[in-house]
Amino acid sequence: MRPLFGEEEKSAICAYMDEDGFITEYKKTNKFERMIADYTGAKHCIVVNNGTVSLTLAAIALGIKAGDEVIVPNYTMVATPNSIKMFGAKPVFVDVEATSLCLEINLVEASISEKTKDVMLVSANGRYPEVGIDALIALCRKYDLKLIEDAAQSLGSYYPDGSHVGRKGEVGSFSFSAPKIISTGQGGALITDDDKIALNLRRLKDFGRDTGGNDVHSSIGFNFKFTELQACIGIEQMKKLPDRVVRKKEIWAKYQSELKGLDGIKLFNHSLKNTSPWFIDSLVEDRSSLISHLRDHKIGTRVMYPPVNKQEAYNLSGYHPVSEMVGKKGLWLPSSVQLSDDEIFFITSKIIDFYR
Ligand SMILES: Cc1ncc(COP(=O)(O)O)c(C=O)c1O
C-alpha cells in the first residue's frame, strides 16, 4: 500500500510532537497562514476548520444578515448556498456560463432585488467567468453588493492579470478537504487585503475574543478554529503545491489531446497558462452506459453536481438550462495528481473504445 504521508510530513509531525506544542492554533498555524498569504499574494490569511464555515464567516464579516439575499450559482457544491442558509440568509440561484460553469453575469444582474447584498462567485474547477471578472466587479459596484469568491476548487489558479483567484472579491475562500489540490483532512482558509475584515474574521472564529490569550469579548463569535496538527500537514502540503499544479495541468492536457475530436465527450476548456484544473470535468453522451463501461474496467468516475435548485434540500422552481444540462451530462473522470501517464492512456483508450 502507498504510504499516506511522505517522509517530509512524518518529520514535520515528529518535530511538532517534540516541541512544547500547543494543540490548538499557534506557531504552525501562523506559518501555514503566512504560506497561503504569500502564495496567493493576499495581505491576510485566516484558517478555519473547513471551506463551508469559511464562507459563512466571510458573509457575516461583510455584514450579511438573516433575510438578506445572496446570489449563488446553480452549479456548485451545495456547501456554497448552505453556508449562508446557516444563519438565515437566502440563496438566489442563477445559472452559469456554458463554457466556464461560473456565474452568468447578465443573469446575475436580472436577479438583483432590493434585498440582494452579496454575490458568491464560485470559480468552478479553477475557472473564472469568460466575460471577465472585471464585469462582475463593476456590476457589484453598480448595485453596492459585496463579492465573496468561493475559490474552494481554485488554489493554484490565476486571473489573466496575474492575481490569484480569490483576490478580486472582498474575501476569498479555500477548502482543504480530502480531494483538493492540497489537504489537511478538513480545513479552510480566508484571504483578504482589508485589515478590518481580517480582524473581524479572526474574532468571529475565536468566540469574539478581543485578542488571543484573554477572555474579553466585545462581539459575538464562534469556535471555528484550526489546529496545530492540521497546520503541520498543511505546511508540508504547501511545499508540494507548485509541483502538483504542474502535474494537474499535464494530466488535463493529456486527457484533452487523447480525447480531442471524439464525438460523445467534451472537456471544459482551460487556459492552462492561468488555471489549474482540480478535476477533469467533462460533458458526455450516454452517461450511465459510459460509467458502467468504465466501471467494468475498474475505472471510477463521478457524476457532476446536479442543479442545486432541484436538490430535495432546496426544491425550488426555475429553469436553469446550463446547470440542468450539466446535471444530465456532466462527468468527472479520474483526476488524482498521482495518476501516471500510462493510467491516463488506459482510461482514455477505454473511453475511445466506448464511443467508437
Ligand atoms: C465550491 C465549493 N465550495 C465549498 C466547498 C466546501 O468545502 P469544505 O468541504 O471544506 O467544507 C467545496 C468542497 O468541495 C466546494 O467545492
Short mmCIF file of N, CA and C in Angstrom, two decimals, residues 91 111 134 184 314:
data_model
loop_
_atom_site.label_atom_id
_atom_site.label_comp_id
_atom_site.label_asym_id
_atom_site.label_seq_id
_atom_site.Cartn_x
_atom_site.Cartn_y
_atom_site.Cartn_z
N PRO A 91 -30.28 32.11 -0.36
CA PRO A 91 -29.56 31.99 -1.64
C PRO A 91 -30.53 32.18 -2.81
N SER A 111 -31.24 39.18 -11.53
CA SER A 111 -31.74 38.58 -10.27
C SER A 111 -31.55 39.49 -9.06
N ASP A 134 -13.72 41.53 -14.28
CA ASP A 134 -13.94 42.98 -14.13
C ASP A 134 -15.41 43.32 -14.34
N THR A 184 -5.73 19.17 4.38
CA THR A 184 -5.35 18.99 5.79
C THR A 184 -6.39 18.09 6.45
N TYR A 314 -33.49 21.94 -1.42
CA TYR A 314 -33.97 23.28 -1.82
C TYR A 314 -35.32 23.18 -2.54
#
